[in-house]
Coordinates of N, CA and C in Angstrom, one line a residue:
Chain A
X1 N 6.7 -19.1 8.1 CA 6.1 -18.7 6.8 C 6.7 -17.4 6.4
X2 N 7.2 -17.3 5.2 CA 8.4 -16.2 5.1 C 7.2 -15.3 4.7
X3 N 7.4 -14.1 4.6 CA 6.6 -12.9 4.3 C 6.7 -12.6 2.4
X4 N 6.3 -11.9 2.0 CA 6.8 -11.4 1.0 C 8.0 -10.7 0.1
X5 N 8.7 -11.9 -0.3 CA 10.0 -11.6 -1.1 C 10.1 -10.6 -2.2
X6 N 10.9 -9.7 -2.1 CA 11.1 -8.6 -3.7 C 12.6 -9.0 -3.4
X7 N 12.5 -8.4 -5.3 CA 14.3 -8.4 -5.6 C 14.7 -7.9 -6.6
X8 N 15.3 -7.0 -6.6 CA 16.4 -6.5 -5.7 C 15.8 -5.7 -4.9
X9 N 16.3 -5.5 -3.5 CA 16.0 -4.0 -3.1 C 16.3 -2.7 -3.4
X10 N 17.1 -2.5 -4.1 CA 18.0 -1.8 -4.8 C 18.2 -1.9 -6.1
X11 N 18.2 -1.1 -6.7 CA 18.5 -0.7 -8.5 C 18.4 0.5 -9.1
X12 N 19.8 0.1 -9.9 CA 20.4 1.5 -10.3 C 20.4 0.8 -12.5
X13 N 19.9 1.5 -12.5 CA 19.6 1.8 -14.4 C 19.8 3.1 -15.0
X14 N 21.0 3.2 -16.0 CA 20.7 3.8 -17.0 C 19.6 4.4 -17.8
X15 N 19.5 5.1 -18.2 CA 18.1 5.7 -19.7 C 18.3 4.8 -20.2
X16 N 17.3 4.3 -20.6 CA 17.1 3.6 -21.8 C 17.4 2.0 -21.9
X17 N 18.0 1.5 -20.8 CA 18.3 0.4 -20.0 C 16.6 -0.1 -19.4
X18 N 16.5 -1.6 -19.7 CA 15.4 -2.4 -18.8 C 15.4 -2.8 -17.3
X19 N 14.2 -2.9 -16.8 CA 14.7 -3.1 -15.6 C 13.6 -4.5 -15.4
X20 N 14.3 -4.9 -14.6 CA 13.2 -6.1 -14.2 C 13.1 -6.7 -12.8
X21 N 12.1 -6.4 -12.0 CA 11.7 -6.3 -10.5 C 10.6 -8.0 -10.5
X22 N 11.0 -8.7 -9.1 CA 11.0 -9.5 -8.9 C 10.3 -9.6 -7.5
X23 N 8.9 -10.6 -7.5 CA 8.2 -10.7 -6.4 C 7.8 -12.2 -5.9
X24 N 7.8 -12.5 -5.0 CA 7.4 -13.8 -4.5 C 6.4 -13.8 -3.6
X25 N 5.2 -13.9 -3.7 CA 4.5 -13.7 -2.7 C 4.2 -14.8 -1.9
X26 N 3.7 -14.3 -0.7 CA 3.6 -15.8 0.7 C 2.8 -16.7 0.3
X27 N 3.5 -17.8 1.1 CA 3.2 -19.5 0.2 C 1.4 -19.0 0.8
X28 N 0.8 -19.8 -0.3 CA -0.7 -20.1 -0.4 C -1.4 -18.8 -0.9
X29 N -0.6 -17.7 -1.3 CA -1.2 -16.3 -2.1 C -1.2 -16.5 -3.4
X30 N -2.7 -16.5 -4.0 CA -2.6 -16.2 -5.8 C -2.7 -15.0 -6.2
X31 N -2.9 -14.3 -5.2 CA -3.1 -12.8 -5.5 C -1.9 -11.9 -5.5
X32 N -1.4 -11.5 -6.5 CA 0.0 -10.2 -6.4 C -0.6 -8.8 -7.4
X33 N -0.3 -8.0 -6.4 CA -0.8 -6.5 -6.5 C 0.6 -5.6 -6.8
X34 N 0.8 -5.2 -8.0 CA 2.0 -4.3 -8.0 C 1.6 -2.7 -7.5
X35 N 2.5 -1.6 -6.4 CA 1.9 -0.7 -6.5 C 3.1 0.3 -6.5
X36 N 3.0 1.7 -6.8 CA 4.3 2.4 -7.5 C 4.0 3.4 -6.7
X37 N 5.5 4.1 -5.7 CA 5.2 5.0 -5.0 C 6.6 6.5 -5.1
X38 N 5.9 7.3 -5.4 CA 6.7 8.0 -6.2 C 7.0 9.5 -5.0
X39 N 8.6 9.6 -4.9 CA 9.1 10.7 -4.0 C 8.0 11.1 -3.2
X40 N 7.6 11.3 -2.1 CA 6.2 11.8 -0.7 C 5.4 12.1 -1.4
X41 N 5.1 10.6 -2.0 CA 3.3 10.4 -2.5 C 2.7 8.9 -1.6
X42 N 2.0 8.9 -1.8 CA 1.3 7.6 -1.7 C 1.4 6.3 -2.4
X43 N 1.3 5.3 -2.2 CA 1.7 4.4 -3.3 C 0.3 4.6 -4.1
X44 N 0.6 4.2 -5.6 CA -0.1 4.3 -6.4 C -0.7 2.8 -7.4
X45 N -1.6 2.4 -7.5 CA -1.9 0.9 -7.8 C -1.3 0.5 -9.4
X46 N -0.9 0.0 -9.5 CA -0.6 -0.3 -11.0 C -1.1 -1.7 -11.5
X47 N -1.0 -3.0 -11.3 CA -1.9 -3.8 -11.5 C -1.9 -4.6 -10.8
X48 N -2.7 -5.9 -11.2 CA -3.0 -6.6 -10.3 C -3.2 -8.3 -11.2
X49 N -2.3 -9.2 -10.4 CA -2.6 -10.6 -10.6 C -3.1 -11.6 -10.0
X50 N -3.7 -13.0 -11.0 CA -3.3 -14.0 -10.2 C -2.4 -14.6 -11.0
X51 N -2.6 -16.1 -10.9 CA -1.5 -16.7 -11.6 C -2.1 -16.8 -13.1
X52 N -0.8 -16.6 -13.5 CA -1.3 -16.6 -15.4 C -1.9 -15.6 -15.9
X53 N -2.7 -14.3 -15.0 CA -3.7 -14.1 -15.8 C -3.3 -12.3 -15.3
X54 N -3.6 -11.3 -15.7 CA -3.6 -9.9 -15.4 C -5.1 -9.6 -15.4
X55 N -5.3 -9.2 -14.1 CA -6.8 -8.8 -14.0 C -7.3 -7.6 -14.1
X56 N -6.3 -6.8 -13.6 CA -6.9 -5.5 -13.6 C -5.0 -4.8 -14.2
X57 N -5.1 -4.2 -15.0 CA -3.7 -3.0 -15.5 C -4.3 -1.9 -15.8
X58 N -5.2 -1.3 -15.2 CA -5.5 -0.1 -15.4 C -4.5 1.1 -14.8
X59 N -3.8 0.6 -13.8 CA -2.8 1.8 -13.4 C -1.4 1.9 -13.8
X60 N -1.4 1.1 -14.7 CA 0.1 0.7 -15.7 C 0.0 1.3 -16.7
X61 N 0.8 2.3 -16.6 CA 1.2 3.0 -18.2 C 0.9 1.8 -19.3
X62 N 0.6 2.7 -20.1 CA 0.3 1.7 -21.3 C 1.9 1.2 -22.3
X63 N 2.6 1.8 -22.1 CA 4.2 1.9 -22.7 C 5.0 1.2 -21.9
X64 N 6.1 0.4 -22.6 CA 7.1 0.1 -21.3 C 7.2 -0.4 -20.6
X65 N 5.9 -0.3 -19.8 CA 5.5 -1.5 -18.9 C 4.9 -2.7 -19.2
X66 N 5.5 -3.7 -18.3 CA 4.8 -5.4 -18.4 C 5.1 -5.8 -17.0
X67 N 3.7 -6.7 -16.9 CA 4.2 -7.4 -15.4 C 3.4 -9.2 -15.9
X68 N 3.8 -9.6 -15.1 CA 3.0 -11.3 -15.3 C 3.6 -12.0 -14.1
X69 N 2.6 -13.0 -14.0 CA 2.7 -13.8 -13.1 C 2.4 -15.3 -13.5
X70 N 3.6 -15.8 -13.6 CA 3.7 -17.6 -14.2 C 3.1 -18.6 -13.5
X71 N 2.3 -19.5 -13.9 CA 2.3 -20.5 -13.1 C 3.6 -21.1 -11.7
X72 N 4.9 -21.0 -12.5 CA 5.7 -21.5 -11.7 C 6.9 -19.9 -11.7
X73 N 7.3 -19.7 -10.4 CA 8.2 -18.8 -10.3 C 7.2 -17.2 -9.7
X74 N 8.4 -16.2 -9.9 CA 7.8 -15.6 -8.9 C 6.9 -14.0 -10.2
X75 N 6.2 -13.5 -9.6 CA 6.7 -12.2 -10.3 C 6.3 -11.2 -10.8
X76 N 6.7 -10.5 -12.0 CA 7.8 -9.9 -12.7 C 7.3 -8.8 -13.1
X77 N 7.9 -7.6 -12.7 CA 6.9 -6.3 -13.2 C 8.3 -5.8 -14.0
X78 N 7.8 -5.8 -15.6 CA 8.9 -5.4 -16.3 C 9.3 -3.8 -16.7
X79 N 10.2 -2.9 -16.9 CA 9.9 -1.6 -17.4 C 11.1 -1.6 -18.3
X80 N 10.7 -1.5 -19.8 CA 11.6 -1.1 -20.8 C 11.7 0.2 -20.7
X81 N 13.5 0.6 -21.6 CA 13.8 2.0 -22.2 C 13.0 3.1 -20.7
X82 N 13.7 2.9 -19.5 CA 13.2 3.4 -18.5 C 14.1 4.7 -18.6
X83 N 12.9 5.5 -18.1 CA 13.2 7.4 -17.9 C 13.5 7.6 -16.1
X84 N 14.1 8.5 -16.9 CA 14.2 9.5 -15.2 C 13.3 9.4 -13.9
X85 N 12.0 9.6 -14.5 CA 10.4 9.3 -14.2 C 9.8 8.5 -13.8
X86 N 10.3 7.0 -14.1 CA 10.3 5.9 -13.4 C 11.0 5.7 -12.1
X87 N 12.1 6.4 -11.5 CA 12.7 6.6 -10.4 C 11.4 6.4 -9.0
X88 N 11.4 5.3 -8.1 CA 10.4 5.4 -7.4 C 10.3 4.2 -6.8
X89 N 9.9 3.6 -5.9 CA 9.7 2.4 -4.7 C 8.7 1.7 -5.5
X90 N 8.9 0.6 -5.7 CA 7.6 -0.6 -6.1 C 7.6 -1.6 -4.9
X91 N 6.4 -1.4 -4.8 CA 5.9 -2.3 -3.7 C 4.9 -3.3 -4.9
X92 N 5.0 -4.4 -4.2 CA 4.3 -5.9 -4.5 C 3.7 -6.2 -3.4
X93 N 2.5 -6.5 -3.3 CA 1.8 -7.3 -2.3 C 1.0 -8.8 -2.8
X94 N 0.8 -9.6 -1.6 CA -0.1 -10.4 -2.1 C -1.3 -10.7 -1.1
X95 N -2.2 -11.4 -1.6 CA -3.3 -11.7 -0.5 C -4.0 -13.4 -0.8
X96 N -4.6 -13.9 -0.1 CA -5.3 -15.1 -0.3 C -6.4 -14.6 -1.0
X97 N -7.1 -15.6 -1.5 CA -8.2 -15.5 -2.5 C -8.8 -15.1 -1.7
X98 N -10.4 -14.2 -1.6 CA -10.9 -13.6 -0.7 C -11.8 -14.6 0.1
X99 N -11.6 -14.0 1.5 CA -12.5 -15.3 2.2 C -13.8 -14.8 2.6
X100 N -14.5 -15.7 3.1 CA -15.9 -15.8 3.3 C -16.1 -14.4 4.0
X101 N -15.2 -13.6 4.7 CA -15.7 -12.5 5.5 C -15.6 -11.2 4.4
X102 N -14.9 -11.3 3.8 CA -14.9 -10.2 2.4 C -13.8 -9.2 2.8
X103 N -13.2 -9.5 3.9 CA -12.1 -8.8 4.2 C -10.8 -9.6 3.2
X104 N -10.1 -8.7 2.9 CA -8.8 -8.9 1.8 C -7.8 -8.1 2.0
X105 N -6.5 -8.8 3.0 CA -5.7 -7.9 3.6 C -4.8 -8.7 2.7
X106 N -4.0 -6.8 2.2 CA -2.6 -7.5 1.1 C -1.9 -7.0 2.0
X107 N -0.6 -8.1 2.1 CA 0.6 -8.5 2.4 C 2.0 -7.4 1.5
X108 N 2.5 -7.2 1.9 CA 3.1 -6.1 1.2 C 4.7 -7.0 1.5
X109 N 5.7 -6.1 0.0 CA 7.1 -6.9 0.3 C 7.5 -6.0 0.6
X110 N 8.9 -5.6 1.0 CA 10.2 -4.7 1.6 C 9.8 -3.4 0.5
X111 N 10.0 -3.8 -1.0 CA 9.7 -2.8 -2.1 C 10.9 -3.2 -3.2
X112 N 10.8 -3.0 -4.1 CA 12.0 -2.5 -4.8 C 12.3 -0.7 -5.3
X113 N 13.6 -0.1 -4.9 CA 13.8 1.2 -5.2 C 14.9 1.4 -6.3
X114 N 14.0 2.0 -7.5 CA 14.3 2.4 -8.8 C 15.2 3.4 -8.6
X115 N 16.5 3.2 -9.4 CA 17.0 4.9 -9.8 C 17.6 4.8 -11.0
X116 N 16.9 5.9 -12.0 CA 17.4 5.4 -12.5 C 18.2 7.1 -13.2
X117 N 19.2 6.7 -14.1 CA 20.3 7.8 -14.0 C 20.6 8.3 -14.8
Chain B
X1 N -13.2 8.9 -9.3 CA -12.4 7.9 -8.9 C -12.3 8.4 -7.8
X2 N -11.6 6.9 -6.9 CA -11.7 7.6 -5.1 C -10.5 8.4 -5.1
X3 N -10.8 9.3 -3.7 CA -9.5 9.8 -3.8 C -9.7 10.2 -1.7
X4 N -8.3 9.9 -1.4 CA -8.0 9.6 -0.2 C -6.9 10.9 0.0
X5 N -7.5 11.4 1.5 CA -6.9 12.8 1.6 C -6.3 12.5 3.1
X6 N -4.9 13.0 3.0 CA -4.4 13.0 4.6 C -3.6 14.4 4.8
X7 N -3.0 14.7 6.2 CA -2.4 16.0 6.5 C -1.2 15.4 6.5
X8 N 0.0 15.9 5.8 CA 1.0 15.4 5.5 C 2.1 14.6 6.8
X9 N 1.5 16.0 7.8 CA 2.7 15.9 9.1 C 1.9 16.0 10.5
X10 N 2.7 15.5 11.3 CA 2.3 15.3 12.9 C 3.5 15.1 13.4
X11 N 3.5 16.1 14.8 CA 4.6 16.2 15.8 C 4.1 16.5 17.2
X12 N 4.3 15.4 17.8 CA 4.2 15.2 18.9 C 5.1 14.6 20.6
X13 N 4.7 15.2 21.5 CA 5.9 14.5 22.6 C 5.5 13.0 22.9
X14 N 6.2 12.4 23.1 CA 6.6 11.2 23.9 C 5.5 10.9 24.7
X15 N 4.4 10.0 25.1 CA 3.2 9.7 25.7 C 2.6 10.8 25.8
X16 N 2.2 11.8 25.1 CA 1.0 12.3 24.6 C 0.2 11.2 23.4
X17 N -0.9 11.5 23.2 CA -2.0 11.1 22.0 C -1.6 11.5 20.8
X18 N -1.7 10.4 20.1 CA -1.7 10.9 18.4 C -3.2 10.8 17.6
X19 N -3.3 12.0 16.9 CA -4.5 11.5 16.3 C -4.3 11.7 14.7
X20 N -4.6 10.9 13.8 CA -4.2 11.1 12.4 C -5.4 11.1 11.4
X21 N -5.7 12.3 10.8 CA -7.1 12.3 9.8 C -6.8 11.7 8.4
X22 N -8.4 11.2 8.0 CA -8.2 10.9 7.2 C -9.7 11.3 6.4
X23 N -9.6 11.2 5.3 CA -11.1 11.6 4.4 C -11.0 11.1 2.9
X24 N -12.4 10.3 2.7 CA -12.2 9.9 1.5 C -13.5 9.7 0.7
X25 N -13.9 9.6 -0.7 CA -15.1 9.7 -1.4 C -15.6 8.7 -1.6
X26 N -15.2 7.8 -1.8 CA -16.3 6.5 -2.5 C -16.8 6.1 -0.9
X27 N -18.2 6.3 -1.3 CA -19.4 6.0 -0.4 C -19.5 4.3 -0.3
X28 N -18.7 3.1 -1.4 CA -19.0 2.1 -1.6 C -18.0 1.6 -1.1
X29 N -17.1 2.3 -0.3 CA -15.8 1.6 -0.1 C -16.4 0.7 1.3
X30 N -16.3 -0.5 1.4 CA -16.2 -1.3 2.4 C -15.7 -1.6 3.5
X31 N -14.1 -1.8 3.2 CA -13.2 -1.6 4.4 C -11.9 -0.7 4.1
X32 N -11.2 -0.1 5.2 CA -11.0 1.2 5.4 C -9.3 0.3 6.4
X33 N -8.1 1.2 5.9 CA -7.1 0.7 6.6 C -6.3 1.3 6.9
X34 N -5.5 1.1 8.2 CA -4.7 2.4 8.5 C -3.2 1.3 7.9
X35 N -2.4 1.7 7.4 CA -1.2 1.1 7.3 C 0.5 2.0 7.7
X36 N 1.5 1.5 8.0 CA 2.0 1.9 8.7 C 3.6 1.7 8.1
X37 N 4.8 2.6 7.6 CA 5.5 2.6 7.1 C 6.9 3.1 7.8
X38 N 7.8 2.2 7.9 CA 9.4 3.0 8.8 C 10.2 2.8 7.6
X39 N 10.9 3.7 7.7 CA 12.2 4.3 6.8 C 12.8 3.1 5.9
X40 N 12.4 3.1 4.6 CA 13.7 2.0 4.2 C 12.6 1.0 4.0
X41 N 11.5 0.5 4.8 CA 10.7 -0.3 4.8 C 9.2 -0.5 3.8
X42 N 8.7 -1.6 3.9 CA 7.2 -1.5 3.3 C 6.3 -1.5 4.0
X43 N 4.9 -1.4 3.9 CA 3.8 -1.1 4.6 C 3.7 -2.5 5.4
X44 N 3.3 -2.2 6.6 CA 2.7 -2.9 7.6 C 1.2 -2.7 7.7
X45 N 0.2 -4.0 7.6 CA -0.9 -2.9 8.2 C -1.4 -2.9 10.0
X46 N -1.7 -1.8 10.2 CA -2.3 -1.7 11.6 C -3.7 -2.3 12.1
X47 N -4.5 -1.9 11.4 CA -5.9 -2.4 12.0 C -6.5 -1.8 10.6
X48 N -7.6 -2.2 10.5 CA -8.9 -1.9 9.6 C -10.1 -2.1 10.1
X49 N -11.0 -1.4 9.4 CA -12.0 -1.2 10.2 C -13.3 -1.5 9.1
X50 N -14.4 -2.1 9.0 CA -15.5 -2.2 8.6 C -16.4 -1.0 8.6
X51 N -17.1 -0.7 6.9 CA -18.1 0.0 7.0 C -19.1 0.4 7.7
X52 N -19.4 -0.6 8.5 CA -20.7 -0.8 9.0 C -20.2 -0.6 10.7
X53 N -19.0 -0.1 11.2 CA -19.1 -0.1 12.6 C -18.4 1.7 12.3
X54 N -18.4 1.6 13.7 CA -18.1 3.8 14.5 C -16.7 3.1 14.7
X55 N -16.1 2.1 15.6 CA -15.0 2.1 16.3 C -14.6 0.9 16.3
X56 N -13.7 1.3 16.2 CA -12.4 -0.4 16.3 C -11.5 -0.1 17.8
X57 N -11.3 -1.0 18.4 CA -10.0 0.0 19.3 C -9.0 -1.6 19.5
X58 N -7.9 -1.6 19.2 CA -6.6 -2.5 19.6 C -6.0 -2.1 20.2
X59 N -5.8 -2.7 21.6 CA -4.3 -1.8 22.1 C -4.5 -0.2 22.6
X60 N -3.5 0.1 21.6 CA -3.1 1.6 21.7 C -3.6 2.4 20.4
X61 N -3.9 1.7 19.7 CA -5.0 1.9 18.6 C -6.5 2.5 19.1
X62 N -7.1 3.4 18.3 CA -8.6 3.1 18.2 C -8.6 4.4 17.1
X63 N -9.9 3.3 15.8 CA -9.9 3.8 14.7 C -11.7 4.2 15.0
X64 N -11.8 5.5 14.7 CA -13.0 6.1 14.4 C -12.9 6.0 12.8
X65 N -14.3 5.8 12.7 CA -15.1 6.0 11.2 C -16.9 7.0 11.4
X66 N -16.6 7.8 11.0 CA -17.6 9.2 10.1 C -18.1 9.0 8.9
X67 N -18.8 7.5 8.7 CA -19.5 7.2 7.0 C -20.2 8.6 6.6
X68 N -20.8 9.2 7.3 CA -21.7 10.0 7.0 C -21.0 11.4 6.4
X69 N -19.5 11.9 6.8 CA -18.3 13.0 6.8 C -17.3 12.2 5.6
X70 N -17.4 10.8 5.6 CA -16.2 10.2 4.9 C -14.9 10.5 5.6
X71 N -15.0 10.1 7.1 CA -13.9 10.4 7.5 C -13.8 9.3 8.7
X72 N -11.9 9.4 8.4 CA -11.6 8.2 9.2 C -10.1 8.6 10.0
X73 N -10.6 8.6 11.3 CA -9.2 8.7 12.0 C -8.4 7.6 12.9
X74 N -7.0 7.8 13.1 CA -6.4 6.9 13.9 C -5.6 7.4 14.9
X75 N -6.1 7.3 16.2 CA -5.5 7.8 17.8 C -4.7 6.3 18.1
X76 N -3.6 6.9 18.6 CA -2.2 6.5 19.0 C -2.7 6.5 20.7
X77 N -2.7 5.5 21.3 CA -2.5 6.6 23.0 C -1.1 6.5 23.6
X78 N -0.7 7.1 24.5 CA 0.5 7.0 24.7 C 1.9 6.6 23.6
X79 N 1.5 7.3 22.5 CA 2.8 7.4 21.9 C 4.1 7.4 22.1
X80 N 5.0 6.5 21.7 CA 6.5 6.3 21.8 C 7.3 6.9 20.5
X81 N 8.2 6.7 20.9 CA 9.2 7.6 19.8 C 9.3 6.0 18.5
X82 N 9.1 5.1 18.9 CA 8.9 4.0 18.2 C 7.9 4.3 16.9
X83 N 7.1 4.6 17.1 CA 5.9 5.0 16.6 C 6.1 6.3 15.4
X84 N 7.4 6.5 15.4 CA 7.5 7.6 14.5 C 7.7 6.8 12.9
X85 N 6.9 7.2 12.2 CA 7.0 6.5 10.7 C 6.1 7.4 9.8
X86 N 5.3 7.0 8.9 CA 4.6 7.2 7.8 C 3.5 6.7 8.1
X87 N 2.4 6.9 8.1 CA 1.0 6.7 8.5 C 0.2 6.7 7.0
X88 N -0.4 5.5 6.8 CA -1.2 5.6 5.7 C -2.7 5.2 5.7
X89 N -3.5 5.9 5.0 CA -4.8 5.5 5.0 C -5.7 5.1 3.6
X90 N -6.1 3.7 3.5 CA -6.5 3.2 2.6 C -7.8 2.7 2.2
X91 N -8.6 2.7 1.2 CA -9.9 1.9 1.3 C -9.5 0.9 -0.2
X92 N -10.6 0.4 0.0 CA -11.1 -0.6 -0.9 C -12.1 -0.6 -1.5
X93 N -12.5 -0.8 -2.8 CA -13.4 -0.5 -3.5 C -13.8 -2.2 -3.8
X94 N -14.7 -2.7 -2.4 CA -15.3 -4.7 -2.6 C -16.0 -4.3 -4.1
X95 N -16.6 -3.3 -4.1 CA -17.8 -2.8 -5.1 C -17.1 -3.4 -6.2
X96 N -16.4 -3.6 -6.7 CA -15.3 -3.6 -8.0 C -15.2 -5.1 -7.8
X97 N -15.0 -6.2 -6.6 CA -14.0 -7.2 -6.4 C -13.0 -7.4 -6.7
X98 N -12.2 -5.8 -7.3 CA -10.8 -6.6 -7.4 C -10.1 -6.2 -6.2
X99 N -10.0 -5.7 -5.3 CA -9.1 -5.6 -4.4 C -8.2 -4.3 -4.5
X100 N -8.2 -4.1 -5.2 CA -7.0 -2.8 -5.4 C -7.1 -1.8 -4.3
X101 N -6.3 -1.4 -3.4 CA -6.2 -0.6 -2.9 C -6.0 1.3 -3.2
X102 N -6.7 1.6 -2.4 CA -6.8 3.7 -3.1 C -5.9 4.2 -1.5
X103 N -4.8 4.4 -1.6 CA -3.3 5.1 -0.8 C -4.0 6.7 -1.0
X104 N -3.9 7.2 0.4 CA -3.4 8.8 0.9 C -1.9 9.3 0.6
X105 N -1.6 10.2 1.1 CA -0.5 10.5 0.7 C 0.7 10.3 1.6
X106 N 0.1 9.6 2.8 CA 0.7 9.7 4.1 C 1.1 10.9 5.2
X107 N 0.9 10.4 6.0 CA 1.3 11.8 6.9 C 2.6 10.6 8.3
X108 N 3.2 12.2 8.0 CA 4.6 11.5 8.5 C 4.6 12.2 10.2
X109 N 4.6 11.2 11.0 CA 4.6 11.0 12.6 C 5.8 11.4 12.7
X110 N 6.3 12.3 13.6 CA 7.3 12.7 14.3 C 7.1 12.8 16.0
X111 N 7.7 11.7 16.7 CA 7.3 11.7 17.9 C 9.1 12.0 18.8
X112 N 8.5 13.6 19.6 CA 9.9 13.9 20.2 C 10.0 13.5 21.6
X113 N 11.4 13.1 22.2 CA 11.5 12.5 23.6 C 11.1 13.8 24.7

């Protein structure tokens, strides 16, 4: 059972250049958690899906940013016209729908690391 | 909003104890996680621990919880130089059902031979 796929590990962007970060979460997970961790901080939550739907974007800049998760395929946390400031590790996790014990452990991918230049 | 507090750094020898603090506000947080990060890498988690218990112990693990202090620690015993990474401490807000996790700032394990 493979773990959680991101992609690229790596990326290098211009100002002003889009970037588009790429998640697959472990077979039988509808749950994908994007979270943003910025130079010796903690990761920071930015949203959260299941399929089709954005449940929570409370920690996503309101600008620039987009993420979604399709029925079919993997995904996609988008950042247009990306700054300096965006420079930073994105982690994606996923989890199974919550089970009967109320415990809900997310699955975390490698990350993807922004630079952007 | 919660907010999750750690001591950035820890250095220690080779099979001595590690102990890692942690402290956090939401009184409604449920469950409580230690997660675990190497260079280059994404989080692993180590153990979690339920509101409702004092102690978890795995292994070489054992997670104290202080509902009453909002405080949560993680002892290492016999630490290896393996064990040197990024230490993170997380809760959950069930209260909410969405799952989102609230990140410390980590504190970074330095274990010398």
């Amino acid at each position: 059972n493979a773990g959680v796929m991101q992609n690229p590990r790596h990326l290098v962007r211009r100002r002003g250049q889009e970037a588009r970060l790429r998640c697959s979460p472990m077979k039988g997970h509808s749950h994908v958690y994007w979270y943003r961790q910025l130079p010796e901080e903690g990761l920071k939550f930015m949203v959260y899906l299941q399929k089709e739907n954005i449940i929570d974007e409370s920690g996503m800049p309101k600008e620039r940013f987009s993420a979604e998760f399709p029925k079919e395929g993997p995904s996609i946390l988008r950042i247009q016209q990306v700054v300096r400031g965006d420079s930073a590790a994105y982690f994606c996790a996923s989890s199974p729908s919550f089970s009967d014990r109320g415990y809900n452990e997310q699955f975390f991918g490698p990350g993807t690391r922004l630079t952007v230049l | 909003g919660e907010d999750v507090e750690q001591s950035l750094f820890l250095s220690v020898r080779e099979g001595d104890s590690s102990v890692i603090n942690c402290t956090y506000t939401d009184s409604s947080s449920t469950y409580l996680y230690w997660y675990k990060q190497e260079p280059g890498a994404g989080l692993q988690l180590l153990t979690y621990i339920f509101s409702n218990m004092d102690m978890k112990q795995d292994q070489r693990l054992t997670v104290l919880l202080n509902k009453k202090d909002k405080h949560l620690s993680l002892r290492i015993a016999d630490t290896q130089t393996g064990d040197s990474a990024i230490y993170f401490c997380a809760e959950i807000d069930r209260g909410s059902t969405l799952g989102r996790l609230y990140f410390g700032r980590g504190t970074q394990l330095t274990v010398w031979p």
